[in-house]
Amino acid sequence: MEELSRLAVLGAGHVGPVIARLAIKAGYPVAIATSGDPEDIALITELVIPGARPRWAADAVAAADIVVLAMPLHRFLDLAPGLLNGKLVVDAMNYWPASDGVLKPFEDCTSSEVVAGRLAGSAVVKALNHIGYHELEDRARPAGAPGRRAAGVAGDDPAAVAAIAGLVDRLGYDPVRLEGLRAGRVLQPGGPVFGTVLARSDFERAVREDARSLT
Ligand SMILES: NC(=O)c1ccc[n+]([C@@H]2O[C@H](COP(=O)([O-])OP(=O)(O)OC[C@H]3O[C@@H](n4cnc5c(N)ncnc54)[C@H](OP(=O)(O)O)[C@@H]3O)[C@@H](O)[C@H]2O)c1
Protein backbone atom coordinates (compact mmCIF):
# COMPACT_ATOMS: atom_id res chain seq x y z
CA MET A 1 0.00 0.00 0.00
CA GLU A 2 1.25 3.49 -0.88
CA GLU A 3 2.65 5.36 2.11
CA LEU A 4 0.89 8.70 2.46
CA SER A 5 2.59 11.94 3.43
CA ARG A 6 2.62 12.97 7.10
CA LEU A 7 0.53 16.05 7.74
CA ALA A 8 0.94 18.76 10.34
CA VAL A 9 -2.13 20.97 10.71
CA LEU A 10 -1.30 24.27 12.40
CA GLY A 11 -4.54 25.56 13.85
CA ALA A 12 -7.21 23.77 15.86
CA GLY A 13 -10.06 26.25 15.51
CA HIS A 14 -12.79 25.90 12.88
CA VAL A 15 -11.13 24.68 9.71
CA GLY A 16 -8.03 22.91 11.11
CA PRO A 17 -9.96 20.05 12.74
CA VAL A 18 -12.06 19.54 9.59
CA ILE A 19 -8.97 19.24 7.42
CA ALA A 20 -7.43 16.92 10.01
CA ARG A 21 -10.54 14.70 10.12
CA LEU A 22 -10.78 14.46 6.33
CA ALA A 23 -7.07 13.60 6.15
CA ILE A 24 -7.35 10.90 8.82
CA LYS A 25 -10.33 9.42 6.99
CA ALA A 26 -8.19 9.35 3.84
CA GLY A 27 -5.44 7.47 5.69
CA TYR A 28 -2.90 10.23 6.35
CA PRO A 29 -0.97 10.34 9.62
CA VAL A 30 -1.96 13.70 11.14
CA ALA A 31 -0.51 15.87 13.89
CA ILE A 32 -2.33 19.00 15.02
CA ALA A 33 -0.97 22.01 16.87
CA THR A 34 -1.86 25.43 18.16
CA SER A 35 0.61 28.07 19.27
CA GLY A 36 0.51 26.56 22.73
CA ASP A 37 0.94 23.39 24.77
CA PRO A 38 -0.45 20.23 23.11
CA GLU A 39 -1.72 19.12 26.53
CA ASP A 40 -4.29 21.91 26.25
CA ILE A 41 -5.88 20.30 23.19
CA ALA A 42 -5.31 16.65 24.10
CA LEU A 43 -8.84 15.90 25.32
CA ILE A 44 -10.65 17.86 22.64
CA THR A 45 -8.47 16.26 19.97
CA GLU A 46 -9.30 12.80 21.26
CA LEU A 47 -13.01 13.62 21.16
CA VAL A 48 -13.24 15.68 18.00
CA ILE A 49 -10.35 14.49 15.84
CA PRO A 50 -9.82 10.88 16.89
CA GLY A 51 -6.58 9.59 15.43
CA ALA A 52 -4.85 12.98 15.29
CA ARG A 53 -1.81 13.53 17.47
CA PRO A 54 -1.61 16.82 19.35
CA ARG A 55 1.97 18.12 19.29
CA TRP A 56 3.98 21.26 19.79
CA ALA A 57 3.92 23.09 16.47
CA ALA A 58 7.69 22.77 15.97
CA ASP A 59 7.59 19.01 16.56
CA ALA A 60 4.56 18.52 14.32
CA VAL A 61 6.25 20.46 11.52
CA ALA A 62 9.61 18.73 11.93
CA ALA A 63 7.96 15.32 11.50
CA ALA A 64 5.71 16.35 8.60
CA ASP A 65 5.98 16.22 4.83
CA ILE A 66 3.05 18.61 4.36
CA VAL A 67 2.17 21.49 6.68
CA VAL A 68 -1.31 23.00 6.51
CA LEU A 69 -1.58 26.61 7.69
CA ALA A 70 -5.03 26.83 9.31
CA MET A 71 -4.51 29.81 11.59
CA PRO A 72 -5.65 33.40 11.16
CA LEU A 73 -3.35 35.28 8.80
CA HIS A 74 -2.34 37.86 11.39
CA ARG A 75 -1.19 35.03 13.67
CA PHE A 76 0.87 33.56 10.82
CA LEU A 77 2.89 36.76 10.80
CA ASP A 78 4.18 35.85 14.29
CA LEU A 79 5.38 32.44 13.12
CA ALA A 80 9.15 32.13 12.56
CA PRO A 81 9.48 31.44 8.80
CA GLY A 82 12.50 29.18 9.38
CA LEU A 83 10.22 26.70 11.15
CA LEU A 84 8.75 25.74 7.78
CA ASN A 85 12.00 25.54 5.81
CA GLY A 86 12.06 22.74 3.27
CA LYS A 87 8.38 21.88 3.80
CA LEU A 88 5.52 21.63 1.39
CA VAL A 89 3.06 24.16 2.79
CA VAL A 90 -0.67 24.41 2.14
CA ASP A 91 -1.89 27.95 2.70
CA ALA A 92 -5.52 27.52 3.73
CA MET A 93 -5.67 31.05 5.17
CA ASN A 94 -7.57 34.11 3.98
CA TYR A 95 -6.98 37.77 4.52
CA TRP A 96 -9.91 39.28 6.43
CA PRO A 97 -9.16 42.92 7.30
CA ALA A 98 -12.14 42.92 9.69
CA SER A 99 -10.49 40.30 11.91
CA ASP A 100 -6.84 40.41 10.80
CA GLY A 101 -6.67 44.20 10.80
CA VAL A 102 -5.49 46.05 7.71
CA LEU A 103 -2.16 44.50 6.72
CA LYS A 104 -0.57 46.61 4.00
CA PRO A 105 1.31 43.87 2.05
CA PHE A 106 -1.91 41.88 1.74
CA GLU A 107 -3.76 44.84 0.25
CA ASP A 108 -1.58 44.85 -2.87
CA CYS A 109 -1.03 41.16 -3.65
CA THR A 110 -2.76 37.81 -3.30
CA SER A 111 -2.38 36.65 0.29
CA SER A 112 -0.56 33.46 -0.71
CA GLU A 113 2.05 35.41 -2.67
CA VAL A 114 2.83 37.34 0.50
CA VAL A 115 2.87 34.10 2.52
CA ALA A 116 5.21 32.50 -0.05
CA GLY A 117 7.43 35.58 0.05
CA ARG A 118 7.85 35.10 3.80
CA LEU A 119 8.46 31.36 3.40
CA ALA A 120 11.28 31.49 0.87
CA GLY A 121 12.56 28.08 1.99
CA SER A 122 9.21 26.33 1.48
CA ALA A 123 6.99 25.42 -1.47
CA VAL A 124 3.66 27.17 -0.89
CA VAL A 125 0.38 26.07 -2.45
CA LYS A 126 -2.93 27.83 -1.92
CA ALA A 127 -5.71 25.31 -1.28
CA LEU A 128 -8.58 24.44 1.08
CA ASN A 129 -9.17 28.13 1.82
CA HIS A 130 -12.25 28.86 -0.25
CA ILE A 131 -14.86 26.45 1.16
CA GLY A 132 -16.43 27.09 4.58
CA TYR A 133 -15.49 24.50 7.18
CA HIS A 134 -18.99 23.00 7.49
CA GLU A 135 -19.33 22.51 3.75
CA LEU A 136 -15.73 21.34 3.43
CA GLU A 137 -16.61 18.38 5.61
CA ASP A 138 -20.18 17.77 4.46
CA ARG A 139 -19.55 18.00 0.71
CA ALA A 140 -16.43 15.81 0.58
CA ARG A 141 -16.97 12.74 -1.62
CA PRO A 142 -14.70 9.99 -2.93
CA ALA A 143 -13.41 10.33 -6.50
CA GLY A 144 -16.13 9.58 -9.03
CA ALA A 145 -19.00 9.75 -6.51
CA PRO A 146 -22.15 11.60 -7.62
CA GLY A 147 -22.26 15.17 -6.36
CA ARG A 148 -18.51 15.46 -5.98
CA ARG A 149 -17.37 19.09 -5.93
CA ALA A 150 -14.22 20.92 -6.97
CA ALA A 151 -11.54 22.70 -4.99
CA GLY A 152 -8.86 24.99 -6.37
CA VAL A 153 -5.12 24.44 -6.06
CA ALA A 154 -2.76 27.28 -6.95
CA GLY A 155 1.01 27.38 -6.80
CA ASP A 156 4.18 28.30 -8.67
CA ASP A 157 5.97 24.97 -8.20
CA PRO A 158 4.40 22.30 -10.46
CA ALA A 159 5.59 19.37 -8.34
CA ALA A 160 4.17 20.96 -5.19
CA VAL A 161 0.88 21.70 -6.96
CA ALA A 162 0.67 18.09 -8.16
CA ALA A 163 1.28 16.80 -4.63
CA ILE A 164 -1.40 19.04 -3.13
CA ALA A 165 -3.82 18.23 -5.95
CA GLY A 166 -3.37 14.59 -4.86
CA LEU A 167 -4.11 15.55 -1.26
CA VAL A 168 -7.23 17.51 -2.24
CA ASP A 169 -8.40 14.57 -4.36
CA ARG A 170 -8.01 12.14 -1.45
CA LEU A 171 -9.71 14.55 0.92
CA GLY A 172 -12.78 14.44 -1.30
CA TYR A 173 -12.66 17.11 -4.00
CA ASP A 174 -11.85 17.31 -7.71
CA PRO A 175 -8.69 19.43 -7.71
CA VAL A 176 -8.71 22.28 -10.22
CA ARG A 177 -5.17 23.51 -10.85
CA LEU A 178 -4.69 27.20 -11.35
CA GLU A 179 -1.70 28.68 -13.12
CA GLY A 180 0.42 30.09 -10.35
CA LEU A 181 -0.10 31.64 -6.93
CA ARG A 182 -1.23 34.90 -8.53
CA ALA A 183 -4.05 33.04 -10.29
CA GLY A 184 -5.13 31.90 -6.83
CA ARG A 185 -6.78 35.32 -6.60
CA VAL A 186 -9.98 33.61 -7.76
CA LEU A 187 -9.97 31.51 -4.57
CA GLN A 188 -9.76 34.52 -2.25
CA PRO A 189 -12.55 36.51 -0.59
CA GLY A 190 -14.15 38.52 -3.40
CA GLY A 191 -13.03 35.96 -6.01
CA PRO A 192 -15.58 34.12 -8.16
CA VAL A 193 -15.38 30.76 -6.40
CA PHE A 194 -14.79 31.92 -2.83
CA GLY A 195 -17.51 30.56 -0.54
CA THR A 196 -18.99 28.39 -3.26
CA VAL A 197 -18.99 24.60 -3.50
CA LEU A 198 -19.22 23.94 -7.22
CA ALA A 199 -18.96 20.92 -9.49
CA ARG A 200 -15.76 20.96 -11.54
CA SER A 201 -17.44 22.18 -14.76
CA ASP A 202 -19.19 25.05 -12.96
CA PHE A 203 -15.99 25.93 -11.09
CA GLU A 204 -13.99 26.06 -14.32
CA ARG A 205 -16.72 28.12 -16.01
CA ALA A 206 -16.77 30.63 -13.15
CA VAL A 207 -12.98 31.02 -13.38
CA ARG A 208 -13.12 31.46 -17.19
CA GLU A 209 -15.92 34.03 -16.97
CA ASP A 210 -14.01 35.94 -14.33
CA ALA A 211 -10.91 35.98 -16.56
CA ARG A 212 -13.02 37.28 -19.50
CA SER A 213 -14.52 40.00 -17.31
CA LEU A 214 -11.02 41.30 -16.60
CA THR A 215 -9.96 41.63 -20.27
N1 LIG B 1 -13.59 29.00 9.19
C1 LIG B 1 -13.69 28.54 7.94
O1 LIG B 1 -14.75 28.08 7.48
C2 LIG B 1 -12.48 28.58 7.05
C3 LIG B 1 -12.46 27.82 5.87
C4 LIG B 1 -11.33 27.84 5.07
C5 LIG B 1 -10.24 28.64 5.44
N2 LIG B 1 -10.31 29.39 6.56
C6 LIG B 1 -9.14 30.24 6.93
O2 LIG B 1 -8.35 29.50 7.86
C7 LIG B 1 -7.79 30.39 8.82
C8 LIG B 1 -8.21 29.94 10.21
O3 LIG B 1 -9.61 30.09 10.31
P1 LIG B 1 -10.45 29.46 11.51
O4 LIG B 1 -11.84 29.94 11.31
O5 LIG B 1 -10.18 28.00 11.65
O6 LIG B 1 -9.74 30.24 12.75
P2 LIG B 1 -9.97 30.04 14.31
O7 LIG B 1 -11.21 29.25 14.54
O8 LIG B 1 -9.80 31.38 14.92
O9 LIG B 1 -8.74 29.10 14.75
C9 LIG B 1 -7.44 29.51 14.69
C10 LIG B 1 -6.54 28.43 15.28
O10 LIG B 1 -5.18 28.78 14.96
C11 LIG B 1 -4.39 28.52 16.11
N3 LIG B 1 -3.14 29.25 16.00
C12 LIG B 1 -2.91 30.57 16.11
N4 LIG B 1 -1.60 30.84 15.95
C13 LIG B 1 -0.99 29.64 15.73
C14 LIG B 1 0.36 29.24 15.51
N5 LIG B 1 1.36 30.14 15.47
N6 LIG B 1 0.64 27.93 15.34
C15 LIG B 1 -0.35 27.01 15.37
N7 LIG B 1 -1.66 27.32 15.58
C16 LIG B 1 -1.97 28.63 15.76
C17 LIG B 1 -5.30 28.96 17.26
O11 LIG B 1 -4.91 28.42 18.50
P3 LIG B 1 -4.15 29.30 19.64
O12 LIG B 1 -4.72 30.70 19.57
O13 LIG B 1 -4.47 28.57 20.90
O14 LIG B 1 -2.71 29.24 19.28
C18 LIG B 1 -6.62 28.31 16.79
O15 LIG B 1 -6.67 26.96 17.15
C19 LIG B 1 -8.28 31.81 8.47
O16 LIG B 1 -7.30 32.47 7.70
C20 LIG B 1 -9.53 31.53 7.63
O17 LIG B 1 -9.81 32.54 6.69
C21 LIG B 1 -11.39 29.35 7.40
Coordinates of C-alpha atoms and ligand atoms in Angstrom, one line a residue:
M1 CA 0.0 0.0 0.0
E2 CA 1.2 3.5 -0.9
E3 CA 2.6 5.4 2.1
L4 CA 0.9 8.7 2.5
S5 CA 2.6 11.9 3.4
R6 CA 2.6 13.0 7.1
L7 CA 0.5 16.0 7.7
A8 CA 0.9 18.8 10.3
V9 CA -2.1 21.0 10.7
L10 CA -1.3 24.3 12.4
G11 CA -4.5 25.6 13.8
A12 CA -7.2 23.8 15.9
G13 CA -10.1 26.3 15.5
H14 CA -12.8 25.9 12.9
V15 CA -11.1 24.7 9.7
G16 CA -8.0 22.9 11.1
P17 CA -10.0 20.0 12.7
V18 CA -12.1 19.5 9.6
I19 CA -9.0 19.2 7.4
A20 CA -7.4 16.9 10.0
R21 CA -10.5 14.7 10.1
L22 CA -10.8 14.5 6.3
A23 CA -7.1 13.6 6.1
I24 CA -7.4 10.9 8.8
K25 CA -10.3 9.4 7.0
A26 CA -8.2 9.3 3.8
G27 CA -5.4 7.5 5.7
Y28 CA -2.9 10.2 6.4
P29 CA -1.0 10.3 9.6
V30 CA -2.0 13.7 11.1
A31 CA -0.5 15.9 13.9
I32 CA -2.3 19.0 15.0
A33 CA -1.0 22.0 16.9
T34 CA -1.9 25.4 18.2
S35 CA 0.6 28.1 19.3
G36 CA 0.5 26.6 22.7
D37 CA 0.9 23.4 24.8
P38 CA -0.4 20.2 23.1
E39 CA -1.7 19.1 26.5
D40 CA -4.3 21.9 26.3
I41 CA -5.9 20.3 23.2
A42 CA -5.3 16.6 24.1
L43 CA -8.8 15.9 25.3
I44 CA -10.7 17.9 22.6
T45 CA -8.5 16.3 20.0
E46 CA -9.3 12.8 21.3
L47 CA -13.0 13.6 21.2
V48 CA -13.2 15.7 18.0
I49 CA -10.3 14.5 15.8
P50 CA -9.8 10.9 16.9
G51 CA -6.6 9.6 15.4
A52 CA -4.9 13.0 15.3
R53 CA -1.8 13.5 17.5
P54 CA -1.6 16.8 19.4
R55 CA 2.0 18.1 19.3
W56 CA 4.0 21.3 19.8
A57 CA 3.9 23.1 16.5
A58 CA 7.7 22.8 16.0
D59 CA 7.6 19.0 16.6
A60 CA 4.6 18.5 14.3
V61 CA 6.3 20.5 11.5
A62 CA 9.6 18.7 11.9
A63 CA 8.0 15.3 11.5
A64 CA 5.7 16.4 8.6
D65 CA 6.0 16.2 4.8
I66 CA 3.0 18.6 4.4
V67 CA 2.2 21.5 6.7
V68 CA -1.3 23.0 6.5
L69 CA -1.6 26.6 7.7
A70 CA -5.0 26.8 9.3
M71 CA -4.5 29.8 11.6
P72 CA -5.7 33.4 11.2
L73 CA -3.3 35.3 8.8
H74 CA -2.3 37.9 11.4
R75 CA -1.2 35.0 13.7
F76 CA 0.9 33.6 10.8
L77 CA 2.9 36.8 10.8
D78 CA 4.2 35.8 14.3
L79 CA 5.4 32.4 13.1
A80 CA 9.2 32.1 12.6
P81 CA 9.5 31.4 8.8
G82 CA 12.5 29.2 9.4
L83 CA 10.2 26.7 11.1
L84 CA 8.7 25.7 7.8
N85 CA 12.0 25.5 5.8
G86 CA 12.1 22.7 3.3
K87 CA 8.4 21.9 3.8
L88 CA 5.5 21.6 1.4
V89 CA 3.1 24.2 2.8
V90 CA -0.7 24.4 2.1
D91 CA -1.9 27.9 2.7
A92 CA -5.5 27.5 3.7
M93 CA -5.7 31.1 5.2
N94 CA -7.6 34.1 4.0
Y95 CA -7.0 37.8 4.5
W96 CA -9.9 39.3 6.4
P97 CA -9.2 42.9 7.3
A98 CA -12.1 42.9 9.7
S99 CA -10.5 40.3 11.9
D100 CA -6.8 40.4 10.8
G101 CA -6.7 44.2 10.8
V102 CA -5.5 46.1 7.7
L103 CA -2.2 44.5 6.7
K104 CA -0.6 46.6 4.0
P105 CA 1.3 43.9 2.1
F106 CA -1.9 41.9 1.7
E107 CA -3.8 44.8 0.2
D108 CA -1.6 44.8 -2.9
C109 CA -1.0 41.2 -3.7
T110 CA -2.8 37.8 -3.3
S111 CA -2.4 36.7 0.3
S112 CA -0.6 33.5 -0.7
E113 CA 2.0 35.4 -2.7
V114 CA 2.8 37.3 0.5
V115 CA 2.9 34.1 2.5
A116 CA 5.2 32.5 -0.1
G117 CA 7.4 35.6 0.0
R118 CA 7.9 35.1 3.8
L119 CA 8.5 31.4 3.4
A120 CA 11.3 31.5 0.9
G121 CA 12.6 28.1 2.0
S122 CA 9.2 26.3 1.5
A123 CA 7.0 25.4 -1.5
V124 CA 3.7 27.2 -0.9
V125 CA 0.4 26.1 -2.5
K126 CA -2.9 27.8 -1.9
A127 CA -5.7 25.3 -1.3
L128 CA -8.6 24.4 1.1
N129 CA -9.2 28.1 1.8
H130 CA -12.3 28.9 -0.3
I131 CA -14.9 26.5 1.2
G132 CA -16.4 27.1 4.6
Y133 CA -15.5 24.5 7.2
H134 CA -19.0 23.0 7.5
E135 CA -19.3 22.5 3.7
L136 CA -15.7 21.3 3.4
E137 CA -16.6 18.4 5.6
D138 CA -20.2 17.8 4.5
R139 CA -19.6 18.0 0.7
A140 CA -16.4 15.8 0.6
R141 CA -17.0 12.7 -1.6
P142 CA -14.7 10.0 -2.9
A143 CA -13.4 10.3 -6.5
G144 CA -16.1 9.6 -9.0
A145 CA -19.0 9.8 -6.5
P146 CA -22.1 11.6 -7.6
G147 CA -22.3 15.2 -6.4
R148 CA -18.5 15.5 -6.0
R149 CA -17.4 19.1 -5.9
A150 CA -14.2 20.9 -7.0
A151 CA -11.5 22.7 -5.0
G152 CA -8.9 25.0 -6.4
V153 CA -5.1 24.4 -6.1
A154 CA -2.8 27.3 -6.9
G155 CA 1.0 27.4 -6.8
D156 CA 4.2 28.3 -8.7
D157 CA 6.0 25.0 -8.2
P158 CA 4.4 22.3 -10.5
A159 CA 5.6 19.4 -8.3
A160 CA 4.2 21.0 -5.2
V161 CA 0.9 21.7 -7.0
A162 CA 0.7 18.1 -8.2
A163 CA 1.3 16.8 -4.6
I164 CA -1.4 19.0 -3.1
A165 CA -3.8 18.2 -6.0
G166 CA -3.4 14.6 -4.9
L167 CA -4.1 15.6 -1.3
V168 CA -7.2 17.5 -2.2
D169 CA -8.4 14.6 -4.4
R170 CA -8.0 12.1 -1.5
L171 CA -9.7 14.6 0.9
G172 CA -12.8 14.4 -1.3
Y173 CA -12.7 17.1 -4.0
D174 CA -11.8 17.3 -7.7
P175 CA -8.7 19.4 -7.7
V176 CA -8.7 22.3 -10.2
R177 CA -5.2 23.5 -10.8
L178 CA -4.7 27.2 -11.4
E179 CA -1.7 28.7 -13.1
G180 CA 0.4 30.1 -10.4
L181 CA -0.1 31.6 -6.9
R182 CA -1.2 34.9 -8.5
A183 CA -4.0 33.0 -10.3
G184 CA -5.1 31.9 -6.8
R185 CA -6.8 35.3 -6.6
V186 CA -10.0 33.6 -7.8
L187 CA -10.0 31.5 -4.6
Q188 CA -9.8 34.5 -2.3
P189 CA -12.5 36.5 -0.6
G190 CA -14.2 38.5 -3.4
G191 CA -13.0 36.0 -6.0
P192 CA -15.6 34.1 -8.2
V193 CA -15.4 30.8 -6.4
F194 CA -14.8 31.9 -2.8
G195 CA -17.5 30.6 -0.5
T196 CA -19.0 28.4 -3.3
V197 CA -19.0 24.6 -3.5
L198 CA -19.2 23.9 -7.2
A199 CA -19.0 20.9 -9.5
R200 CA -15.8 21.0 -11.5
S201 CA -17.4 22.2 -14.8
D202 CA -19.2 25.1 -13.0
F203 CA -16.0 25.9 -11.1
E204 CA -14.0 26.1 -14.3
R205 CA -16.7 28.1 -16.0
A206 CA -16.8 30.6 -13.1
V207 CA -13.0 31.0 -13.4
R208 CA -13.1 31.5 -17.2
E209 CA -15.9 34.0 -17.0
D210 CA -14.0 35.9 -14.3
A211 CA -10.9 36.0 -16.6
R212 CA -13.0 37.3 -19.5
S213 CA -14.5 40.0 -17.3
L214 CA -11.0 41.3 -16.6
T215 CA -10.0 41.6 -20.3
Ligands
LIG1 N1 -13.6 29.0 9.2 C1 -13.7 28.5 7.9 O1 -14.8 28.1 7.5 C2 -12.5 28.6 7.0 C3 -12.5 27.8 5.9 C4 -11.3 27.8 5.1 C5 -10.2 28.6 5.4 N2 -10.3 29.4 6.6 C6 -9.1 30.2 6.9 O2 -8.4 29.5 7.9 C7 -7.8 30.4 8.8 C8 -8.2 29.9 10.2 O3 -9.6 30.1 10.3 P1 -10.4 29.5 11.5 O4 -11.8 29.9 11.3 O5 -10.2 28.0 11.6 O6 -9.7 30.2 12.7 P2 -10.0 30.0 14.3 O7 -11.2 29.2 14.5 O8 -9.8 31.4 14.9 O9 -8.7 29.1 14.8 C9 -7.4 29.5 14.7 C10 -6.5 28.4 15.3 O10 -5.2 28.8 15.0 C11 -4.4 28.5 16.1 N3 -3.1 29.3 16.0 C12 -2.9 30.6 16.1 N4 -1.6 30.8 15.9 C13 -1.0 29.6 15.7 C14 0.4 29.2 15.5 N5 1.4 30.1 15.5 N6 0.6 27.9 15.3 C15 -0.4 27.0 15.4 N7 -1.7 27.3 15.6 C16 -2.0 28.6 15.8 C17 -5.3 29.0 17.3 O11 -4.9 28.4 18.5 P3 -4.2 29.3 19.6 O12 -4.7 30.7 19.6 O13 -4.5 28.6 20.9 O14 -2.7 29.2 19.3 C18 -6.6 28.3 16.8 O15 -6.7 27.0 17.2 C19 -8.3 31.8 8.5 O16 -7.3 32.5 7.7 C20 -9.5 31.5 7.6 O17 -9.8 32.5 6.7 C21 -11.4 29.4 7.4

